[in-house]
Amino acid sequence: MTQRQRVLGNLGGALERLDIDDRARSYYISKMIAAAAAGLFDAALNYLWDETIAELRRRVAGYDLDYFFDVAVSAPEKRKHLSTADHLSQIQDVDLLRAARDIGLLSDVGHAQLDSVRYMRNHASAAHPNQTELTGLQLVTWLETCILQVITLPVDTVTAETGKLLRNIKQRRLSSQEVSSTAGFFDRLPPDRADALAAGLFGLYTADSSTPDTADNVRVLWPELWPYVSDEARYNFGTRIARFVANADHPQATSARELFDLVDADAFLPAPVRIAELDHAIDGLLEAHRGWNNFATEPTAVRRLDALVGAKGEVPPSLSTKYVKAVVEAFLTNGNGVCWAAEPTYRAMLERLDSVQASLALRAFVDTTISGRLQTARARGQWEDLLSILESKVTRRNDRDLLQAIRSFPRTPDKLRLDETIMRLASPPRVQPAKPRKRS
C-alpha cells in the first residue's frame, strides 16, 4: 500500500467528525486533500496548519478579541495597536496557541499536541526547505488532532461563563447580586484561568475606550479576584505599570495604579526604569528566539539582556520567574538546532543564577511551552546540561529532592509535569507581600 493510499483510505474516519457547516468553510482542508492525493505531503501539512490557524483565529474573533489580546500581548506599546480581527495575523502562531490555551479555547493536551504539529509544520512542511519525509498516517493523525482540538472542540463551562462575564462588564453596570455570584465563580476558576481573567480586567480598566460603567464594574470585581491571582501574574501587572510610565502612557499608568491601590499591592510594584528595560529585553529575546530567523536575531537580543542583568546576574524578584523561564526556553533551543552565537551567553547567564533562581529553573518543566519543547531530542540533551549546571546551586532540601526525582524519572522529561509526585515536589511557596506597618 502506497503512502497516498494510506492517506486516502483513512481520511474518511477523520473527516466524518466535521458537520456540513464545518466542511463548507474548511477551504484549506480541501487543498490539503488535493495535495495529499498528489503525493505532496509537505504541502498538505502546510495547508492543514493554515486551516488550523484560520479556525483558531475565527474562534478568537467570535469569543472576545480584547480579552485575547490582553492575554497574548504583555507589552503595552504593542498591545495598544491591536484591536480588530485583522490584527490577529500580527500574533505569532506560538503565542496564538498559548493565549488560546490560557483563555480556555484550547485544552492543555490540545495545546501540547498542536504545538507538536506546529513544530513539524515549521521544519518538515513546504513552508521551509527540508529533507524530512512525511508518511500518510502521520498526516491523517495530524488532521484528526486539528479537527478534535480546534475545529470541533466545544467551549467548556468556565470559558463560556468567562466570556459572558466580560460581555456583561462592558455592556452595563453589574448589580450587587451579580457581583456576589461572580465572586463565587472566581472560587471555581483554575489558577491559570484566574491569571488570564485578571489580565482581561486589567486591560479593560486601562484601555482608552473604558467607560464609567466598565471601570466601576472592574473596581468592584478586582478585589474579589485578586486572592486567586498568582504571584507571577501580580508581579507582571506591576511591571506593566512601569512600562506605562517608561512609555509616557500616563493615563494608563494612573488607571493601573488605582487597581493596585484597591488591593494594597505595593509589594508587587517594581523599580520602574530598570524593570521596564529588563522586561522589554526579555520580550525581545523571546520574540527573537521564537521567530523565523532566530539564528540571526538571537545573539543581539541575548547580549542586550545579559548587559542589563550584569556580571552578578542581578534580576529583581518581580522579573525572576519570567527571566529564568525565558533563558531556560532559549537555552533548550527551538528543537531545530543550537544558536551557537548565543549559546555561550545562555550558559554564562545560567551559571550566574542564585539559589532562588536555580530553584525556578529546576521547575521550568511545569510550564507547558517548555514541557512541549522537551519533546525534541535536542532539547532533552540541553535539559541534561541544565540539570548539571543547577546541581551545585540548589540548596533547599525540597529542591535537592526534586532534582533527584527528576534525574531518577524513567520517562522523557516532557512527561515530568504529568507525574503527581514530581508536581508535588515542584509546587513553589507563594510570596506573601509584607503588611504595611501601623503608624504610632
mmCIF file with all atom_site columns, N, CA and C in Angstrom, residues 217-272:
data_model
loop_
_atom_site.group_PDB
_atom_site.id
_atom_site.type_symbol
_atom_site.label_atom_id
_atom_site.label_alt_id
_atom_site.label_comp_id
_atom_site.label_asym_id
_atom_site.label_entity_id
_atom_site.label_seq_id
_atom_site.pdbx_PDB_ins_code
_atom_site.Cartn_x
_atom_site.Cartn_y
_atom_site.Cartn_z
_atom_site.occupancy
_atom_site.B_iso_or_equiv
_atom_site.pdbx_formal_charge
_atom_site.auth_seq_id
_atom_site.auth_comp_id
_atom_site.auth_asym_id
_atom_site.auth_atom_id
_atom_site.pdbx_PDB_model_num
ATOM 1   N N  . ASN A 1 217 ? -17.406 48.465 37.252 1.00 0.00 ? 217 ASN A N  1
ATOM 2   C CA . ASN A 1 217 ? -17.529 47.006 37.359 1.00 0.00 ? 217 ASN A CA 1
ATOM 3   C C  . ASN A 1 217 ? -16.191 46.365 37.709 1.00 0.00 ? 217 ASN A C  1
ATOM 4   N N  . VAL A 1 218 ? -15.129 46.820 37.041 1.00 0.00 ? 218 VAL A N  1
ATOM 5   C CA . VAL A 1 218 ? -13.800 46.249 37.303 1.00 0.00 ? 218 VAL A CA 1
ATOM 6   C C  . VAL A 1 218 ? -13.355 46.576 38.726 1.00 0.00 ? 218 VAL A C  1
ATOM 7   N N  . ARG A 1 219 ? -13.609 47.793 39.165 1.00 0.00 ? 219 ARG A N  1
ATOM 8   C CA . ARG A 1 219 ? -13.202 48.178 40.524 1.00 0.00 ? 219 ARG A CA 1
ATOM 9   C C  . ARG A 1 219 ? -13.889 47.326 41.588 1.00 0.00 ? 219 ARG A C  1
ATOM 10  N N  . VAL A 1 220 ? -15.124 46.933 41.330 1.00 0.00 ? 220 VAL A N  1
ATOM 11  C CA . VAL A 1 220 ? -15.846 46.100 42.290 1.00 0.00 ? 220 VAL A CA 1
ATOM 12  C C  . VAL A 1 220 ? -15.341 44.661 42.263 1.00 0.00 ? 220 VAL A C  1
ATOM 13  N N  . LEU A 1 221 ? -15.018 44.158 41.068 1.00 0.00 ? 221 LEU A N  1
ATOM 14  C CA . LEU A 1 221 ? -14.632 42.746 40.924 1.00 0.00 ? 221 LEU A CA 1
ATOM 15  C C  . LEU A 1 221 ? -13.157 42.491 41.228 1.00 0.00 ? 221 LEU A C  1
ATOM 16  N N  . TRP A 1 222 ? -12.310 43.483 41.002 1.00 0.00 ? 222 TRP A N  1
ATOM 17  C CA . TRP A 1 222 ? -10.858 43.288 41.145 1.00 0.00 ? 222 TRP A CA 1
ATOM 18  C C  . TRP A 1 222 ? -10.455 42.762 42.526 1.00 0.00 ? 222 TRP A C  1
ATOM 19  N N  . PRO A 1 223 ? -10.945 43.345 43.629 1.00 0.00 ? 223 PRO A N  1
ATOM 20  C CA . PRO A 1 223 ? -10.564 42.806 44.950 1.00 0.00 ? 223 PRO A CA 1
ATOM 21  C C  . PRO A 1 223 ? -11.078 41.391 45.193 1.00 0.00 ? 223 PRO A C  1
ATOM 22  N N  . GLU A 1 224 ? -12.174 41.014 44.528 1.00 0.00 ? 224 GLU A N  1
ATOM 23  C CA . GLU A 1 224 ? -12.709 39.662 44.681 1.00 0.00 ? 224 GLU A CA 1
ATOM 24  C C  . GLU A 1 224 ? -11.841 38.635 43.953 1.00 0.00 ? 224 GLU A C  1
ATOM 25  N N  . LEU A 1 225 ? -11.272 39.049 42.812 1.00 0.00 ? 225 LEU A N  1
ATOM 26  C CA . LEU A 1 225 ? -10.451 38.134 42.011 1.00 0.00 ? 225 LEU A CA 1
ATOM 27  C C  . LEU A 1 225 ? -9.013  38.058 42.518 1.00 0.00 ? 225 LEU A C  1
ATOM 28  N N  . TRP A 1 226 ? -8.499  39.140 43.086 1.00 0.00 ? 226 TRP A N  1
ATOM 29  C CA . TRP A 1 226 ? -7.080  39.249 43.445 1.00 0.00 ? 226 TRP A CA 1
ATOM 30  C C  . TRP A 1 226 ? -6.549  38.081 44.280 1.00 0.00 ? 226 TRP A C  1
ATOM 31  N N  . PRO A 1 227 ? -7.273  37.568 45.277 1.00 0.00 ? 227 PRO A N  1
ATOM 32  C CA . PRO A 1 227 ? -6.727  36.454 46.074 1.00 0.00 ? 227 PRO A CA 1
ATOM 33  C C  . PRO A 1 227 ? -6.420  35.201 45.261 1.00 0.00 ? 227 PRO A C  1
ATOM 34  N N  . TYR A 1 228 ? -7.009  35.074 44.080 1.00 0.00 ? 228 TYR A N  1
ATOM 35  C CA . TYR A 1 228 ? -6.812  33.875 43.262 1.00 0.00 ? 228 TYR A CA 1
ATOM 36  C C  . TYR A 1 228 ? -5.730  34.071 42.194 1.00 0.00 ? 228 TYR A C  1
ATOM 37  N N  . VAL A 1 229 ? -5.159  35.265 42.116 1.00 0.00 ? 229 VAL A N  1
ATOM 38  C CA . VAL A 1 229 ? -4.147  35.578 41.103 1.00 0.00 ? 229 VAL A CA 1
ATOM 39  C C  . VAL A 1 229 ? -2.772  35.166 41.616 1.00 0.00 ? 229 VAL A C  1
ATOM 40  N N  . SER A 1 230 ? -1.975  34.521 40.765 1.00 0.00 ? 230 SER A N  1
ATOM 41  C CA . SER A 1 230 ? -0.653  34.039 41.177 1.00 0.00 ? 230 SER A CA 1
ATOM 42  C C  . SER A 1 230 ? 0.315   35.196 41.394 1.00 0.00 ? 230 SER A C  1
ATOM 43  N N  . ASP A 1 231 ? 1.376   34.930 42.148 1.00 0.00 ? 231 ASP A N  1
ATOM 44  C CA . ASP A 1 231 ? 2.401   35.950 42.378 1.00 0.00 ? 231 ASP A CA 1
ATOM 45  C C  . ASP A 1 231 ? 3.057   36.377 41.072 1.00 0.00 ? 231 ASP A C  1
ATOM 46  N N  . GLU A 1 232 ? 3.281   35.424 40.180 1.00 0.00 ? 232 GLU A N  1
ATOM 47  C CA . GLU A 1 232 ? 3.913   35.762 38.899 1.00 0.00 ? 232 GLU A CA 1
ATOM 48  C C  . GLU A 1 232 ? 3.065   36.766 38.134 1.00 0.00 ? 232 GLU A C  1
ATOM 49  N N  . ALA A 1 233 ? 1.749   36.532 38.086 1.00 0.00 ? 233 ALA A N  1
ATOM 50  C CA . ALA A 1 233 ? 0.859   37.457 37.387 1.00 0.00 ? 233 ALA A CA 1
ATOM 51  C C  . ALA A 1 233 ? 0.818   38.812 38.090 1.00 0.00 ? 233 ALA A C  1
ATOM 52  N N  . ARG A 1 234 ? 0.845   38.808 39.424 1.00 0.00 ? 234 ARG A N  1
ATOM 53  C CA . ARG A 1 234 ? 0.827   40.068 40.176 1.00 0.00 ? 234 ARG A CA 1
ATOM 54  C C  . ARG A 1 234 ? 2.063   40.913 39.858 1.00 0.00 ? 234 ARG A C  1
ATOM 55  N N  . TYR A 1 235 ? 3.222   40.260 39.859 1.00 0.00 ? 235 TYR A N  1
ATOM 56  C CA . TYR A 1 235 ? 4.447   40.981 39.509 1.00 0.00 ? 235 TYR A CA 1
ATOM 57  C C  . TYR A 1 235 ? 4.388   41.485 38.062 1.00 0.00 ? 235 TYR A C  1
ATOM 58  N N  . ASN A 1 236 ? 3.769   40.699 37.190 1.00 0.00 ? 236 ASN A N  1
ATOM 59  C CA . ASN A 1 236 ? 3.657   41.098 35.791 1.00 0.00 ? 236 ASN A CA 1
ATOM 60  C C  . ASN A 1 236 ? 2.822   42.369 35.646 1.00 0.00 ? 236 ASN A C  1
ATOM 61  N N  . PHE A 1 237 ? 1.741   42.469 36.416 1.00 0.00 ? 237 PHE A N  1
ATOM 62  C CA . PHE A 1 237 ? 0.934   43.690 36.375 1.00 0.00 ? 237 PHE A CA 1
ATOM 63  C C  . PHE A 1 237 ? 1.750   44.883 36.880 1.00 0.00 ? 237 PHE A C  1
ATOM 64  N N  . GLY A 1 238 ? 2.557   44.670 37.921 1.00 0.00 ? 238 GLY A N  1
ATOM 65  C CA . GLY A 1 238 ? 3.419   45.739 38.404 1.00 0.00 ? 238 GLY A CA 1
ATOM 66  C C  . GLY A 1 238 ? 4.409   46.188 37.346 1.00 0.00 ? 238 GLY A C  1
ATOM 67  N N  . THR A 1 239 ? 4.931   45.224 36.603 1.00 0.00 ? 239 THR A N  1
ATOM 68  C CA . THR A 1 239 ? 5.874   45.543 35.532 1.00 0.00 ? 239 THR A CA 1
ATOM 69  C C  . THR A 1 239 ? 5.192   46.324 34.419 1.00 0.00 ? 239 THR A C  1
ATOM 70  N N  . ARG A 1 240 ? 3.941   45.996 34.141 1.00 0.00 ? 240 ARG A N  1
ATOM 71  C CA . ARG A 1 240 ? 3.216   46.749 33.109 1.00 0.00 ? 240 ARG A CA 1
ATOM 72  C C  . ARG A 1 240 ? 3.051   48.213 33.514 1.00 0.00 ? 240 ARG A C  1
ATOM 73  N N  . ILE A 1 241 ? 2.833   48.452 34.799 1.00 0.00 ? 241 ILE A N  1
ATOM 74  C CA . ILE A 1 241 ? 2.734   49.836 35.265 1.00 0.00 ? 241 ILE A CA 1
ATOM 75  C C  . ILE A 1 241 ? 4.040   50.575 34.979 1.00 0.00 ? 241 ILE A C  1
ATOM 76  N N  . ALA A 1 242 ? 5.166   49.917 35.258 1.00 0.00 ? 242 ALA A N  1
ATOM 77  C CA . ALA A 1 242 ? 6.470   50.533 34.994 1.00 0.00 ? 242 ALA A CA 1
ATOM 78  C C  . ALA A 1 242 ? 6.649   50.826 33.513 1.00 0.00 ? 242 ALA A C  1
ATOM 79  N N  . ARG A 1 243 ? 6.167   49.932 32.666 1.00 0.00 ? 243 ARG A N  1
ATOM 80  C CA . ARG A 1 243 ? 6.307   50.148 31.222 1.00 0.00 ? 243 ARG A CA 1
ATOM 81  C C  . ARG A 1 243 ? 5.380   51.259 30.743 1.00 0.00 ? 243 ARG A C  1
ATOM 82  N N  . PHE A 1 244 ? 4.209   51.381 31.352 1.00 0.00 ? 244 PHE A N  1
ATOM 83  C CA . PHE A 1 244 ? 3.351   52.529 31.036 1.00 0.00 ? 244 PHE A CA 1
ATOM 84  C C  . PHE A 1 244 ? 4.092   53.831 31.332 1.00 0.00 ? 244 PHE A C  1
ATOM 85  N N  . VAL A 1 245 ? 4.750   53.886 32.498 1.00 0.00 ? 245 VAL A N  1
ATOM 86  C CA . VAL A 1 245 ? 5.490   55.084 32.893 1.00 0.00 ? 245 VAL A CA 1
ATOM 87  C C  . VAL A 1 245 ? 6.638   55.340 31.926 1.00 0.00 ? 245 VAL A C  1
ATOM 88  N N  . ALA A 1 246 ? 7.392   54.298 31.597 1.00 0.00 ? 246 ALA A N  1
ATOM 89  C CA . ALA A 1 246 ? 8.542   54.448 30.703 1.00 0.00 ? 246 ALA A CA 1
ATOM 90  C C  . ALA A 1 246 ? 8.120   54.908 29.314 1.00 0.00 ? 246 ALA A C  1
ATOM 91  N N  . ASN A 1 247 ? 6.924   54.498 28.872 1.00 0.00 ? 247 ASN A N  1
ATOM 92  C CA . ASN A 1 247 ? 6.424   54.871 27.545 1.00 0.00 ? 247 ASN A CA 1
ATOM 93  C C  . ASN A 1 247 ? 5.636   56.178 27.565 1.00 0.00 ? 247 ASN A C  1
ATOM 94  N N  . ALA A 1 248 ? 5.592   56.829 28.743 1.00 0.00 ? 248 ALA A N  1
ATOM 95  C CA . ALA A 1 248 ? 4.837   58.082 28.913 1.00 0.00 ? 248 ALA A CA 1
ATOM 96  C C  . ALA A 1 248 ? 3.345   57.894 28.671 1.00 0.00 ? 248 ALA A C  1
ATOM 97  N N  . ASP A 1 249 ? 2.844   56.677 28.904 1.00 0.00 ? 249 ASP A N  1
ATOM 98  C CA . ASP A 1 249 ? 1.401   56.421 28.833 1.00 0.00 ? 249 ASP A CA 1
ATOM 99  C C  . ASP A 1 249 ? 0.804   56.709 30.214 1.00 0.00 ? 249 ASP A C  1
ATOM 100 N N  . HIS A 1 250 ? 0.755   57.980 30.566 1.00 0.00 ? 250 HIS A N  1
ATOM 101 C CA . HIS A 1 250 ? 0.395   58.355 31.937 1.00 0.00 ? 250 HIS A CA 1
ATOM 102 C C  . HIS A 1 250 ? -1.048  58.025 32.317 1.00 0.00 ? 250 HIS A C  1
ATOM 103 N N  . PRO A 1 251 ? -2.045  58.195 31.430 1.00 0.00 ? 251 PRO A N  1
ATOM 104 C CA . PRO A 1 251 ? -3.409  57.803 31.820 1.00 0.00 ? 251 PRO A CA 1
ATOM 105 C C  . PRO A 1 251 ? -3.509  56.316 32.159 1.00 0.00 ? 251 PRO A C  1
ATOM 106 N N  . GLN A 1 252 ? -2.844  55.475 31.352 1.00 0.00 ? 252 GLN A N  1
ATOM 107 C CA . GLN A 1 252 ? -2.867  54.036 31.620 1.00 0.00 ? 252 GLN A CA 1
ATOM 108 C C  . GLN A 1 252 ? -2.140  53.710 32.923 1.00 0.00 ? 252 GLN A C  1
ATOM 109 N N  . ALA A 1 253 ? -1.010  54.380 33.162 1.00 0.00 ? 253 ALA A N  1
ATOM 110 C CA . ALA A 1 253 ? -0.261  54.144 34.398 1.00 0.00 ? 253 ALA A CA 1
ATOM 111 C C  . ALA A 1 253 ? -1.091  54.527 35.619 1.00 0.00 ? 253 ALA A C  1
ATOM 112 N N  . THR A 1 254 ? -1.813  55.636 35.518 1.00 0.00 ? 254 THR A N  1
ATOM 113 C CA . THR A 1 254 ? -2.658  56.075 36.633 1.00 0.00 ? 254 THR A CA 1
ATOM 114 C C  . THR A 1 254 ? -3.782  55.079 36.901 1.00 0.00 ? 254 THR A C  1
ATOM 115 N N  . SER A 1 255 ? -4.427  54.606 35.820 1.00 0.00 ? 255 SER A N  1
ATOM 116 C CA . SER A 1 255 ? -5.522  53.640 35.979 1.00 0.00 ? 255 SER A CA 1
ATOM 117 C C  . SER A 1 255 ? -5.019  52.341 36.596 1.00 0.00 ? 255 SER A C  1
ATOM 118 N N  . ALA A 1 256 ? -3.893  51.858 36.096 1.00 0.00 ? 256 ALA A N  1
ATOM 119 C CA . ALA A 1 256 ? -3.345  50.605 36.619 1.00 0.00 ? 256 ALA A CA 1
ATOM 120 C C  . ALA A 1 256 ? -2.956  50.747 38.087 1.00 0.00 ? 256 ALA A C  1
ATOM 121 N N  . ARG A 1 257 ? -2.408  51.912 38.434 1.00 0.00 ? 257 ARG A N  1
ATOM 122 C CA . ARG A 1 257 ? -2.021  52.138 39.834 1.00 0.00 ? 257 ARG A CA 1
ATOM 123 C C  . ARG A 1 257 ? -3.245  52.133 40.745 1.00 0.00 ? 257 ARG A C  1
ATOM 124 N N  . GLU A 1 258 ? -4.377  52.593 40.235 1.00 0.00 ? 258 GLU A N  1
ATOM 125 C CA . GLU A 1 258 ? -5.615  52.568 41.020 1.00 0.00 ? 258 GLU A CA 1
ATOM 126 C C  . GLU A 1 258 ? -6.005  51.136 41.377 1.00 0.00 ? 258 GLU A C  1
ATOM 127 N N  . LEU A 1 259 ? -5.835  50.219 40.426 1.00 0.00 ? 259 LEU A N  1
ATOM 128 C CA . LEU A 1 259 ? -6.153  48.817 40.703 1.00 0.00 ? 259 LEU A CA 1
ATOM 129 C C  . LEU A 1 259 ? -5.239  48.262 41.790 1.00 0.00 ? 259 LEU A C  1
ATOM 130 N N  . PHE A 1 260 ? -3.960  48.632 41.737 1.00 0.00 ? 260 PHE A N  1
ATOM 131 C CA . PHE A 1 260 ? -3.032  48.158 42.771 1.00 0.00 ? 260 PHE A CA 1
ATOM 132 C C  . PHE A 1 260 ? -3.382  48.745 44.136 1.00 0.00 ? 260 PHE A C  1
ATOM 133 N N  . ASP A 1 261 ? -3.796  50.013 44.150 1.00 0.00 ? 261 ASP A N  1
ATOM 134 C CA . ASP A 1 261 ? -4.183  50.640 45.417 1.00 0.00 ? 261 ASP A CA 1
ATOM 135 C C  . ASP A 1 261 ? -5.402  49.951 46.024 1.00 0.00 ? 261 ASP A C  1
ATOM 136 N N  . LEU A 1 262 ? -6.295  49.466 45.168 1.00 0.00 ? 262 LEU A N  1
ATOM 137 C CA . LEU A 1 262 ? -7.508  48.802 45.649 1.00 0.00 ? 262 LEU A CA 1
ATOM 138 C C  . LEU A 1 262 ? -7.198  47.575 46.496 1.00 0.00 ? 262 LEU A C  1
ATOM 139 N N  . VAL A 1 263 ? -6.095  46.892 46.173 1.00 0.00 ? 263 VAL A N  1
ATOM 140 C CA . VAL A 1 263 ? -5.788  45.623 46.847 1.00 0.00 ? 263 VAL A CA 1
ATOM 141 C C  . VAL A 1 263 ? -4.486  45.696 47.648 1.00 0.00 ? 263 VAL A C  1
ATOM 142 N N  . ASP A 1 264 ? -4.003  46.922 47.891 1.00 0.00 ? 264 ASP A N  1
ATOM 143 C CA . ASP A 1 264 ? -2.768  47.108 48.674 1.00 0.00 ? 264 ASP A CA 1
ATOM 144 C C  . ASP A 1 264 ? -1.630  46.253 48.125 1.00 0.00 ? 264 ASP A C  1
ATOM 145 N N  . ALA A 1 265 ? -1.376  46.406 46.834 1.00 0.00 ? 265 ALA A N  1
ATOM 146 C CA . ALA A 1 265 ? -0.400  45.552 46.149 1.00 0.00 ? 265 ALA A CA 1
ATOM 147 C C  . ALA A 1 265 ? 0.947   46.232 45.943 1.00 0.00 ? 265 ALA A C  1
ATOM 148 N N  . ASP A 1 266 ? 1.294   47.180 46.805 1.00 0.00 ? 266 ASP A N  1
ATOM 149 C CA . ASP A 1 266 ? 2.568   47.887 46.639 1.00 0.00 ? 266 ASP A CA 1
ATOM 150 C C  . ASP A 1 266 ? 3.765   46.941 46.617 1.00 0.00 ? 266 ASP A C  1
ATOM 151 N N  . ALA A 1 267 ? 3.665   45.820 47.313 1.00 0.00 ? 267 ALA A N  1
ATOM 152 C CA . ALA A 1 267 ? 4.791   44.882 47.367 1.00 0.00 ? 267 ALA A CA 1
ATOM 153 C C  . ALA A 1 267 ? 5.123   44.307 45.997 1.00 0.00 ? 267 ALA A C  1
ATOM 154 N N  . PHE A 1 268 ? 4.176   44.395 45.059 1.00 0.00 ? 268 PHE A N  1
ATOM 155 C CA . PHE A 1 268 ? 4.404   43.829 43.729 1.00 0.00 ? 268 PHE A CA 1
ATOM 156 C C  . PHE A 1 268 ? 4.780   44.893 42.701 1.00 0.00 ? 268 PHE A C  1
ATOM 157 N N  . LEU A 1 269 ? 5.000   46.129 43.159 1.00 0.00 ? 269 LEU A N  1
ATOM 158 C CA . LEU A 1 269 ? 5.416   47.196 42.252 1.00 0.00 ? 269 LEU A CA 1
ATOM 159 C C  . LEU A 1 269 ? 6.934   47.202 42.120 1.00 0.00 ? 269 LEU A C  1
ATOM 160 N N  . PRO A 1 270 ? 7.464   47.271 40.904 1.00 0.00 ? 270 PRO A N  1
ATOM 161 C CA . PRO A 1 270 ? 8.915   47.267 40.693 1.00 0.00 ? 270 PRO A CA 1
ATOM 162 C C  . PRO A 1 270 ? 9.500   48.676 40.666 1.00 0.00 ? 270 PRO A C  1
ATOM 163 N N  . ALA A 1 271 ? 10.831  48.730 40.700 1.00 0.00 ? 271 ALA A N  1
ATOM 164 C CA . ALA A 1 271 ? 11.521  49.990 40.435 1.00 0.00 ? 271 ALA A CA 1
ATOM 165 C C  . ALA A 1 271 ? 11.379  50.256 38.942 1.00 0.00 ? 271 ALA A C  1
ATOM 166 N N  . PRO A 1 272 ? 10.702  51.340 38.542 1.00 0.00 ? 272 PRO A N  1
ATOM 167 C CA . PRO A 1 272 ? 10.193  51.479 37.179 1.00 0.00 ? 272 PRO A CA 1
ATOM 168 C C  . PRO A 1 272 ? 11.180  51.332 36.025 1.00 0.00 ? 272 PRO A C  1
#
